[in-house]
Short mmCIF file of C-alpha atoms and ligand atoms in Angstrom, two decimals:
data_model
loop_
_atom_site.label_atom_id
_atom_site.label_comp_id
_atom_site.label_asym_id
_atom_site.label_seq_id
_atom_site.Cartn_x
_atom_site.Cartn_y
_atom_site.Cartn_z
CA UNK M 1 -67.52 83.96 -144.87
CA UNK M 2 -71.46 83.74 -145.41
CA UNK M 3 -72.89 81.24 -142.57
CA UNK M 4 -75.45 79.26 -145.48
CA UNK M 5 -78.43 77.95 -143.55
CA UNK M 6 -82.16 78.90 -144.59
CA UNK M 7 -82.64 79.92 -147.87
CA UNK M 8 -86.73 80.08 -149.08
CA UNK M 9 -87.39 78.55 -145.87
CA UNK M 10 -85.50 75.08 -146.36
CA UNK M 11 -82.74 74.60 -144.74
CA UNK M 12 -79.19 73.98 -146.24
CA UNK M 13 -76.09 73.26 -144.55
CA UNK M 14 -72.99 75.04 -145.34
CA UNK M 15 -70.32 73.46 -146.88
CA UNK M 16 -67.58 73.55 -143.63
CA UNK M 17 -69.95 72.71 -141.63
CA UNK M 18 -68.04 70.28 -139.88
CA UNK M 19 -65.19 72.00 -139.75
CA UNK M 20 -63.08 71.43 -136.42
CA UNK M 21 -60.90 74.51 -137.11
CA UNK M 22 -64.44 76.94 -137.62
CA UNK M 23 -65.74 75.43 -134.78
CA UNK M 24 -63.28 75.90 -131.98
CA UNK M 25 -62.58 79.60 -133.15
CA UNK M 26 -66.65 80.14 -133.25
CA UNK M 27 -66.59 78.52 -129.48
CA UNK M 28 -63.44 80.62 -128.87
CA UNK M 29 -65.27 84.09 -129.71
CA UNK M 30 -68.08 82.82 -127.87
CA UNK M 31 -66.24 82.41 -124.83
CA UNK M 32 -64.37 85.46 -125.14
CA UNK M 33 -67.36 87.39 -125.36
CA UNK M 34 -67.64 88.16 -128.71
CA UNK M 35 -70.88 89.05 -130.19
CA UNK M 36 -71.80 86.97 -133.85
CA UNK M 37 -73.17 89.27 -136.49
CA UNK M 38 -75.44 87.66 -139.65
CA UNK M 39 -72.47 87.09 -142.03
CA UNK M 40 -70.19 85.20 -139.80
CA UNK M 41 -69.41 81.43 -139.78
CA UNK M 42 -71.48 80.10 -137.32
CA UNK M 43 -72.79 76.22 -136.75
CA UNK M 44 -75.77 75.44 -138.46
CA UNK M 45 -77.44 74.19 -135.19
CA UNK M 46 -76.66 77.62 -133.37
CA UNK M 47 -78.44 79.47 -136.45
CA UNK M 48 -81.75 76.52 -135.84
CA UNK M 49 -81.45 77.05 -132.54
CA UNK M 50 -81.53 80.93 -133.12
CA UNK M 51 -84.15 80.71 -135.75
CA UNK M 52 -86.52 78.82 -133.26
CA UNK M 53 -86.13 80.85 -130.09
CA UNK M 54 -86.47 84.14 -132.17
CA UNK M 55 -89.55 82.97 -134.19
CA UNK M 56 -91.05 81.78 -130.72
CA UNK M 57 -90.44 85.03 -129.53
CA UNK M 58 -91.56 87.02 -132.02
CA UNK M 59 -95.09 84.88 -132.66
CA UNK M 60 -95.77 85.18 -128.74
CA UNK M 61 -95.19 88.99 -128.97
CA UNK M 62 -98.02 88.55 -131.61
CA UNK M 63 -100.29 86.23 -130.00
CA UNK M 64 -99.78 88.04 -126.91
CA UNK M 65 -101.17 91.58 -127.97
CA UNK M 66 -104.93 89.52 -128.72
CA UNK M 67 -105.53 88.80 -124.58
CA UNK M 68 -104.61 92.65 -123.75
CA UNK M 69 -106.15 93.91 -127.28
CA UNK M 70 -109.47 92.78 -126.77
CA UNK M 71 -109.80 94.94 -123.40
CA UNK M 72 -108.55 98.37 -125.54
CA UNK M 73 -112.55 98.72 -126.11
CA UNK M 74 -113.30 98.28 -122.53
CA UNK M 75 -110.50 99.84 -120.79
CA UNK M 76 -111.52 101.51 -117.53
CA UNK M 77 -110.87 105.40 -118.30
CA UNK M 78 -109.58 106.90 -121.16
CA UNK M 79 -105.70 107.13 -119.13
CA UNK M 80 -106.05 103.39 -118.83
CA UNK M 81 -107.31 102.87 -122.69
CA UNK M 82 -104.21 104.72 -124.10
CA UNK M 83 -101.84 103.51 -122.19
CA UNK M 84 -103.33 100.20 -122.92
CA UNK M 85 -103.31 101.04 -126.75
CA UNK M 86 -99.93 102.11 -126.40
CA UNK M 87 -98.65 98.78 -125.06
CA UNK M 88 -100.07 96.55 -127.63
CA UNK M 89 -98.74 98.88 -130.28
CA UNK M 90 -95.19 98.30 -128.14
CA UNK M 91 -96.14 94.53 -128.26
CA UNK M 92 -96.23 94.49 -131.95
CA UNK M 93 -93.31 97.03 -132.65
CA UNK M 94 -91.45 93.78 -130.47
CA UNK M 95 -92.56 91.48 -133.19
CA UNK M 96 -91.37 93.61 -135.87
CA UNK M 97 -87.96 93.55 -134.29
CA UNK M 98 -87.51 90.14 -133.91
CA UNK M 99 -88.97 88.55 -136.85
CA UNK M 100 -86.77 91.02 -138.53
CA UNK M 101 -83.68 89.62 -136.09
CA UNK M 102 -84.86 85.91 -137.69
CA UNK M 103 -84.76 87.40 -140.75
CA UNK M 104 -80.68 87.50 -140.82
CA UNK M 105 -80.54 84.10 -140.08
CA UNK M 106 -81.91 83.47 -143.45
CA UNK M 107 -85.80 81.96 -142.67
CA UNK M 108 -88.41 84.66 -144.71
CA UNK M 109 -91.28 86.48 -142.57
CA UNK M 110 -93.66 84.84 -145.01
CA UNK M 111 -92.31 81.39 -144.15
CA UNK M 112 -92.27 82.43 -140.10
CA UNK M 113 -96.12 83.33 -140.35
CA UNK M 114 -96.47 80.38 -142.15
CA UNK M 115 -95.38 78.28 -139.39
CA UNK M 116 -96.81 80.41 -137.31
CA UNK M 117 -100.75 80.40 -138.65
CA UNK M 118 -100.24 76.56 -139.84
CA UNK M 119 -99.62 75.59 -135.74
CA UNK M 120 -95.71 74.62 -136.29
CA UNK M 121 -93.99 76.89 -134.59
CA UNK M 122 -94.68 77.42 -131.30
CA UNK M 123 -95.19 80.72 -129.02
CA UNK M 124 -95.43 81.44 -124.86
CA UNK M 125 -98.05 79.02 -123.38
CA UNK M 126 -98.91 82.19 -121.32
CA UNK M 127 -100.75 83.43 -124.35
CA UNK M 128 -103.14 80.37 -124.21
CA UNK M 129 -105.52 81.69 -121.48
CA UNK M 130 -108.48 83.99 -121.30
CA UNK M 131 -108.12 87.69 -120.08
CA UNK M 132 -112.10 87.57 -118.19
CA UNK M 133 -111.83 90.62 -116.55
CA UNK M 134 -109.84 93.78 -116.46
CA UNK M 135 -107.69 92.17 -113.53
CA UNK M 136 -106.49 90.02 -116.11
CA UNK M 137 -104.97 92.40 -118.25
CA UNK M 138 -103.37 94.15 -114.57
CA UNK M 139 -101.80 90.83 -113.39
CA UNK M 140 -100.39 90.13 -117.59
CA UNK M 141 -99.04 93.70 -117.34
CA UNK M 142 -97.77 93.05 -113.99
CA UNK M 143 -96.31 89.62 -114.08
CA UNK M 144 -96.32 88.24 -117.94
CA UNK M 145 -94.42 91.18 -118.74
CA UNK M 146 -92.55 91.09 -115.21
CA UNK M 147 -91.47 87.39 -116.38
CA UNK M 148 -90.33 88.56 -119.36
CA UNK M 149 -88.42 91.27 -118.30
CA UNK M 150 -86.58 88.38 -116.15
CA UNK M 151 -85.91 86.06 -119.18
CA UNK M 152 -85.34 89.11 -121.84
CA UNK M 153 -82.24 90.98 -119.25
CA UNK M 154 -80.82 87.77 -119.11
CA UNK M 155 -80.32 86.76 -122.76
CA UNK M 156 -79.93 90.54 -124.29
CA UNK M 157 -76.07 89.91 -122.40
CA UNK M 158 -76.37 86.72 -125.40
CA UNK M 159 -73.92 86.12 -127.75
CA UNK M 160 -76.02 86.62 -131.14
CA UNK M 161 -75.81 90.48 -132.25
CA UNK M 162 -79.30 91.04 -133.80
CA UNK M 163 -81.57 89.26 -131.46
CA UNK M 164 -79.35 91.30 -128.30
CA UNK M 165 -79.85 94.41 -129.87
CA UNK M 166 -83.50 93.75 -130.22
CA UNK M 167 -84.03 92.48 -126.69
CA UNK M 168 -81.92 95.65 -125.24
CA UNK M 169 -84.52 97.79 -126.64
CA UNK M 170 -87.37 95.40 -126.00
CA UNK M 171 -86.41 95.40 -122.36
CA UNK M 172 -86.61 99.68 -122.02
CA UNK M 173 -90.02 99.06 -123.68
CA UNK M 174 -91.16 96.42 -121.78
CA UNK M 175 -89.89 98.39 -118.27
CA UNK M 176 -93.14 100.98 -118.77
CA UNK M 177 -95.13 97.69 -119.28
CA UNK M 178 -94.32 97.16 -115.88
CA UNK M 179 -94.83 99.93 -114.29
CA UNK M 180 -98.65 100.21 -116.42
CA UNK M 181 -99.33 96.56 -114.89
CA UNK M 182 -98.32 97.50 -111.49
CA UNK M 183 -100.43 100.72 -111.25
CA UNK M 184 -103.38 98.68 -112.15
CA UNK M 185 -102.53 95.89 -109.95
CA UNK M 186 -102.12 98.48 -106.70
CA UNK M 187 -105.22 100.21 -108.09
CA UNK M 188 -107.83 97.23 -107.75
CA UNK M 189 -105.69 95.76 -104.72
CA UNK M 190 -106.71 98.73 -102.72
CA UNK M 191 -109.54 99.34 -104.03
CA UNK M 192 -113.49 98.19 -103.07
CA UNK M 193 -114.05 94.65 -101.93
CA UNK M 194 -115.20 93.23 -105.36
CA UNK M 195 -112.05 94.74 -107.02
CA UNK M 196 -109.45 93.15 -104.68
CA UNK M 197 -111.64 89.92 -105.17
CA UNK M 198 -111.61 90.55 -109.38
CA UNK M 199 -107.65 90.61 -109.02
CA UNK M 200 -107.56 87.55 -106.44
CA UNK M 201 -109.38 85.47 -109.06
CA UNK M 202 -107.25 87.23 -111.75
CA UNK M 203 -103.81 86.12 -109.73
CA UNK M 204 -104.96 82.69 -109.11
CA UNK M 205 -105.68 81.53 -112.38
CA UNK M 206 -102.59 83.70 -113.91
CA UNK M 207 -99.82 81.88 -111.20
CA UNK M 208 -99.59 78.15 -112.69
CA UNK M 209 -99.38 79.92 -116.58
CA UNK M 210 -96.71 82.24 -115.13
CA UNK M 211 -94.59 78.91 -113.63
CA UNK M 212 -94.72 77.63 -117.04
CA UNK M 213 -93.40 80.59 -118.76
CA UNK M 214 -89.99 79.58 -117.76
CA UNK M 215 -89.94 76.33 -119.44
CA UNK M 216 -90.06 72.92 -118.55
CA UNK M 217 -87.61 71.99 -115.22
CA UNK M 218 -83.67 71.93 -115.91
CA UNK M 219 -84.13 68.04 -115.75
CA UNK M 220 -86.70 68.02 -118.84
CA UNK M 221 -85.67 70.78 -120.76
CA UNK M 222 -84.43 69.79 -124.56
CA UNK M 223 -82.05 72.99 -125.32
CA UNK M 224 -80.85 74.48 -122.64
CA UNK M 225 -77.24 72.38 -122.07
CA UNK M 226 -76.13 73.98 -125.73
CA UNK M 227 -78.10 77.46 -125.65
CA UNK M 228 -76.06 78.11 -122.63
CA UNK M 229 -72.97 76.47 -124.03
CA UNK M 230 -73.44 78.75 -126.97
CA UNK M 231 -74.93 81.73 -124.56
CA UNK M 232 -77.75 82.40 -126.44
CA UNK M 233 -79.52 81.45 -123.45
CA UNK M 234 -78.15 83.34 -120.67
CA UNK M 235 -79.93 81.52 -117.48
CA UNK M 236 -81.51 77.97 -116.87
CA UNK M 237 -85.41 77.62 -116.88
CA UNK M 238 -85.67 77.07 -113.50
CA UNK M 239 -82.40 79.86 -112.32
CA UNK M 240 -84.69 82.40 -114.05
CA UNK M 241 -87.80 80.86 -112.10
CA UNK M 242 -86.26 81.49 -108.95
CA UNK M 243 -85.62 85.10 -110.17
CA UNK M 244 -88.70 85.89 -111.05
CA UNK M 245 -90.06 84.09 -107.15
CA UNK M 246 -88.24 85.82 -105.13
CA UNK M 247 -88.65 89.16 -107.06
CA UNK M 248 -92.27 88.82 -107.17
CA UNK M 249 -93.97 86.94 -104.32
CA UNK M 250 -92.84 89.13 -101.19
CA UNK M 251 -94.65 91.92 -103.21
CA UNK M 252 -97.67 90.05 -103.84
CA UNK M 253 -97.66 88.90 -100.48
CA UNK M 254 -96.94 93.05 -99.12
CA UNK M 255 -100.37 93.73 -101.04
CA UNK M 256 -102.48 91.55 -99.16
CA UNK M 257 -103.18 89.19 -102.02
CA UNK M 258 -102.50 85.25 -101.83
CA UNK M 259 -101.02 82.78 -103.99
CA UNK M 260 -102.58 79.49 -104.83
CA UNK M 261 -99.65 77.54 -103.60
CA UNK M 262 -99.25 76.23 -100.20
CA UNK M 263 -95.73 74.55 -100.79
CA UNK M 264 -94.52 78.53 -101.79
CA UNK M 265 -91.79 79.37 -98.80
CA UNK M 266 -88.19 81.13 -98.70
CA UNK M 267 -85.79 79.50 -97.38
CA UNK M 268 -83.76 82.14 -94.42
CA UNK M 269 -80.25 80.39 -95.26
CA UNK M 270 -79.73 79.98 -98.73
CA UNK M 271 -82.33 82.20 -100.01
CA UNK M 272 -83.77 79.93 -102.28
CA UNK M 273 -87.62 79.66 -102.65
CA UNK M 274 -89.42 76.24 -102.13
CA UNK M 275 -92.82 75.43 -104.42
CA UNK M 276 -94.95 73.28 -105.91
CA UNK M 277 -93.89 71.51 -109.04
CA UNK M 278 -96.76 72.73 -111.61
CA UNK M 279 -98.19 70.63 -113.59
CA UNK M 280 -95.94 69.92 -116.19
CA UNK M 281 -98.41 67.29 -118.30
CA UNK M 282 -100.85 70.12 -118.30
CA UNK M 283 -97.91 72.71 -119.76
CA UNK M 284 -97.06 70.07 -122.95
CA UNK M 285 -100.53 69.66 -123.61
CA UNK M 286 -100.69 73.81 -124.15
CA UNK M 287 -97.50 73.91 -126.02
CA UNK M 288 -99.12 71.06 -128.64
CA UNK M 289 -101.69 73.46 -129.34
CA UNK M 290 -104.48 71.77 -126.69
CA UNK M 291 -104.67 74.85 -124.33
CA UNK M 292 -108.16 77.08 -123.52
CA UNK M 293 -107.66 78.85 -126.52
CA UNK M 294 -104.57 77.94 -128.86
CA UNK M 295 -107.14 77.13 -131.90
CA UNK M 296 -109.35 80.25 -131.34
CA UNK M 297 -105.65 82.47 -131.10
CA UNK M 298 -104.63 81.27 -134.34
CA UNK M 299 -107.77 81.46 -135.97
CA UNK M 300 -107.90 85.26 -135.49
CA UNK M 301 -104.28 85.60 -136.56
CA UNK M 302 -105.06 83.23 -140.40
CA UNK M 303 -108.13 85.64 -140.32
CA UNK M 304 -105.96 88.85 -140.01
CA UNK M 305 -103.00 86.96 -142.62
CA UNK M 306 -106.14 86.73 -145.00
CA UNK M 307 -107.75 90.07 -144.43
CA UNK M 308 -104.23 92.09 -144.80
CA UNK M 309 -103.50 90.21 -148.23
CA UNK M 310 -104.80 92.72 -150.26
CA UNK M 311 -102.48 95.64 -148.65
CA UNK M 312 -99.54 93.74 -148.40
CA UNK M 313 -100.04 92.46 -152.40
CA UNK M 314 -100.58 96.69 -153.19
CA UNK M 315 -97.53 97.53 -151.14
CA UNK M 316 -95.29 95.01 -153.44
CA UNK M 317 -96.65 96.69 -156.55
CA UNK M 318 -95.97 100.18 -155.53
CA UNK M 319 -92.64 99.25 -153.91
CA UNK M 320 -92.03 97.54 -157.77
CA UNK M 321 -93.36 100.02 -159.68
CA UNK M 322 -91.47 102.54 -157.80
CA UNK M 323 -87.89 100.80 -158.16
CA UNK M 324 -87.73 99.54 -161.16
CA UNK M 325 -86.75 103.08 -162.63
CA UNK M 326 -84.23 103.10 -160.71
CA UNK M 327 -82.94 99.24 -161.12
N1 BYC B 401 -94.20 78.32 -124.07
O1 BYC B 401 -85.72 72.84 -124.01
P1 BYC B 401 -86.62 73.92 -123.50
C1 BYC B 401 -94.03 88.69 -123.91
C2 BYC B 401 -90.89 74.66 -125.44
S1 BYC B 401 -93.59 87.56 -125.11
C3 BYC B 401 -94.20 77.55 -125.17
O2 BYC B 401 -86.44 74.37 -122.11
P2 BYC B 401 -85.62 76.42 -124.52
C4 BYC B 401 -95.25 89.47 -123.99
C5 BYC B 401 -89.58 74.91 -126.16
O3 BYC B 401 -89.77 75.80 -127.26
C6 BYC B 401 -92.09 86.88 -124.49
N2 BYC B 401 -93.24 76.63 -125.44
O4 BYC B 401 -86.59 75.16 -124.51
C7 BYC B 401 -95.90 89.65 -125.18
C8 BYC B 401 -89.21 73.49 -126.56
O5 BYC B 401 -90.01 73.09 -127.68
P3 BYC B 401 -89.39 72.90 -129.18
C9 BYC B 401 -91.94 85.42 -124.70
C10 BYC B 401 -92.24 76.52 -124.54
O6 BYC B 401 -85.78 77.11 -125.80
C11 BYC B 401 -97.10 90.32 -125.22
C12 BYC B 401 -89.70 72.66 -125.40
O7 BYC B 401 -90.69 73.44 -124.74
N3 BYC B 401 -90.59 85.10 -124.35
O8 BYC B 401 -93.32 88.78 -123.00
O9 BYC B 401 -84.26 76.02 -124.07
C13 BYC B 401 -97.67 90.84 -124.06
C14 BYC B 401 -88.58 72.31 -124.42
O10 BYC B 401 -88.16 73.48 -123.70
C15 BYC B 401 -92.18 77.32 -123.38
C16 BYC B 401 -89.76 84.35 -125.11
O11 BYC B 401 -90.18 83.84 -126.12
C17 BYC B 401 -93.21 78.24 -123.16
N4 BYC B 401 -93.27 79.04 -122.08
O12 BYC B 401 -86.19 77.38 -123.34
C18 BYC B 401 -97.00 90.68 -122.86
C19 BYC B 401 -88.33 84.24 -124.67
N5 BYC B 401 -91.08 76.96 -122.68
O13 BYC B 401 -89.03 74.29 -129.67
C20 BYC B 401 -95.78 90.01 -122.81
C21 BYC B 401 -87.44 83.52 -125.63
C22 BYC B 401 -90.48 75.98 -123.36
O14 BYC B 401 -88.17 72.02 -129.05
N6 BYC B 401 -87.39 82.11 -125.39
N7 BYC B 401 -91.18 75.71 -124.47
O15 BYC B 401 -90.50 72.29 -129.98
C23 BYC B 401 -86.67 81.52 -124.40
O16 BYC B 401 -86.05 82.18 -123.59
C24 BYC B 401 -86.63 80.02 -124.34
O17 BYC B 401 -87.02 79.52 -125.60
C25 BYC B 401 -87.52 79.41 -123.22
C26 BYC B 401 -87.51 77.87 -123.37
C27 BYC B 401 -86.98 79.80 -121.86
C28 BYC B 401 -88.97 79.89 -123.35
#
């Protein structure tokens, strides 16, 4: 049976919606394992929820290729420029696979770039923040995608069969990302004194952004009691913060660099890592769309929505002109 939900962007709720029966065998499959495909029953609330973490996803794959784009120009080397071209096209081959996820659950890609450019959806804080210097683009290679390699492993195990899919692949992708960032990263940190202090600089103002990724603490977050319930979220904010600590820091730490938190420390007997609460004010101030550079990000992204019109208006009349024979 057809789940209902979107249809031209409004939302409509199916008719069994509260259904007790549809409900306990949906929570039944989920806890057996099961993975939900586009045409199954499924609560309208797990297809919002689904709709709203994909879209987010798929925007900050978006937003996120402007930071690292801008640098393709004035990558060091020609190795470092195509490899660097290479990942943003990667970036943007991510958004084409989740919007396109979304897209089962019944909200258009017109109405998801709507929200998008119109500042009501909302994408990674991370993407907020000014890449200065070529460090910056090492430590986003290196950590941002390092963070999201945390967050993506962990849900592509989810229980919604498009958007796993997607991240499975995303994840082999974003793997090379890694290993790009950390080459960079190792190549400044042992490099001449100005480069190790380019990437210092780079590290400190990337650390507090990088704590936010994760989300706001278990205690304030909104979603995650039911994501997890439903497992389309496969960790807590603050489990997969602790991942991405104690995966990260020690090998900061082995390459000499610092971390602009004194309160940072691993505890010997349960493993756990101690550090300072970030500034969580500062984080919902970002995510409103009152970070360094929300409005300038979404400017360029109406510009490019405005500028690609034309093609994507010429591509509908071919694509009609070239079915209708056929119809
Ligand atoms: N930024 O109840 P909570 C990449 C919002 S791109 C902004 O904990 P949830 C890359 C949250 O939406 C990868 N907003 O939420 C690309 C909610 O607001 P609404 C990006 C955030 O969903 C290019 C409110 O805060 N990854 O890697 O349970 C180059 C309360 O939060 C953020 C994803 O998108 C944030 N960081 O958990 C390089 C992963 N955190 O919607 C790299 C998919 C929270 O109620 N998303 N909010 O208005 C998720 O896994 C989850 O949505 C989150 C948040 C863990 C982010």
């Amino acid at each position: 049976m057809y789940g209902g939900g979107y249809i031209g962007g409004e939302e409509t709720l199916q008719t069994n919606q509260d259904d007790p029966i549809a409900l306990a065998e949906f929570e039944a499959r989920i806890a057996a394992g099961d993975k939900i495909e586009p045409k199954d029953w499924m609560p309208a609330d797990y297809r919002k929820q689904l709709v709203r973490m994909i879209e987010q996803h798929a925007h900050s794959e978006v937003i996120g290729a402007l930071p690292e784009g801008t640098w393709i120009t004035r990558a060091p080397g020609f190795r470092r420029k195509l490899a660097l071209m290479a990942k943003v096209q990667d970036e943007m081959g991510h958004a084409q696979l989740l919007y396109s996820a979304a897209e089962t659950l019944g909200k258009s890609r017109e109405a998801m770039i709507n929200d998008l450019i119109n500042g009501k959806s909302k994408y990674s804080n991370v993407f907020n923040y000014p890449a200065f210097t070529w460090a910056d683009v090492a430590v986003i290679g290196w950590l941002v995608d390092g963070a999201a390699i945390v967050n993506q492993v962990a849900n592509s195990k989810g229980s919604y069969g498009p958007y796993v899919r997607a991240l499975e692949r995303i994840c082999y992708e974003e793997s090379f990302h890694l290993k790009q960032g950390h080459d960079n990263v190792v190549f400044l940190a042992t490099g001449t004194e100005m480069q190790r202090t380019m990437l210092q600089e780079a590290l400190n103002r990337w650390w507090q952004p990088l704590m936010h990724f994760f989300g706001p603490s278990d205690t304030m977050s909104v979603h995650t009691e039911k994501l997890m319930r439903w497992k389309v979220k496969m960790a807590s904010n603050d489990d997969m913060r602790q991942q991405f600590i104690s995966m990260y820091v020690p090998k900061i730490w082995e390459l000499g660099l610092t971390l602009p938190d004194n309160e940072l420390k691993r505890n010997p007997l349960t493993g756990k890592w101690a550090f300072a609460d970030p500034d969580w004010n500062l984080f919902f101030e970002v995510i409103k769309g009152n970070g360094p550079l929300n409005k300038e990000r979404l400017a360029v992204r109406r510009t490019a929505e405005e500028r690609g019109r034309w093609v994507r208006e010429a591509l509908l009349k071919a694509d009609m002109k070239y079915t209708v024979p056929f119809a």
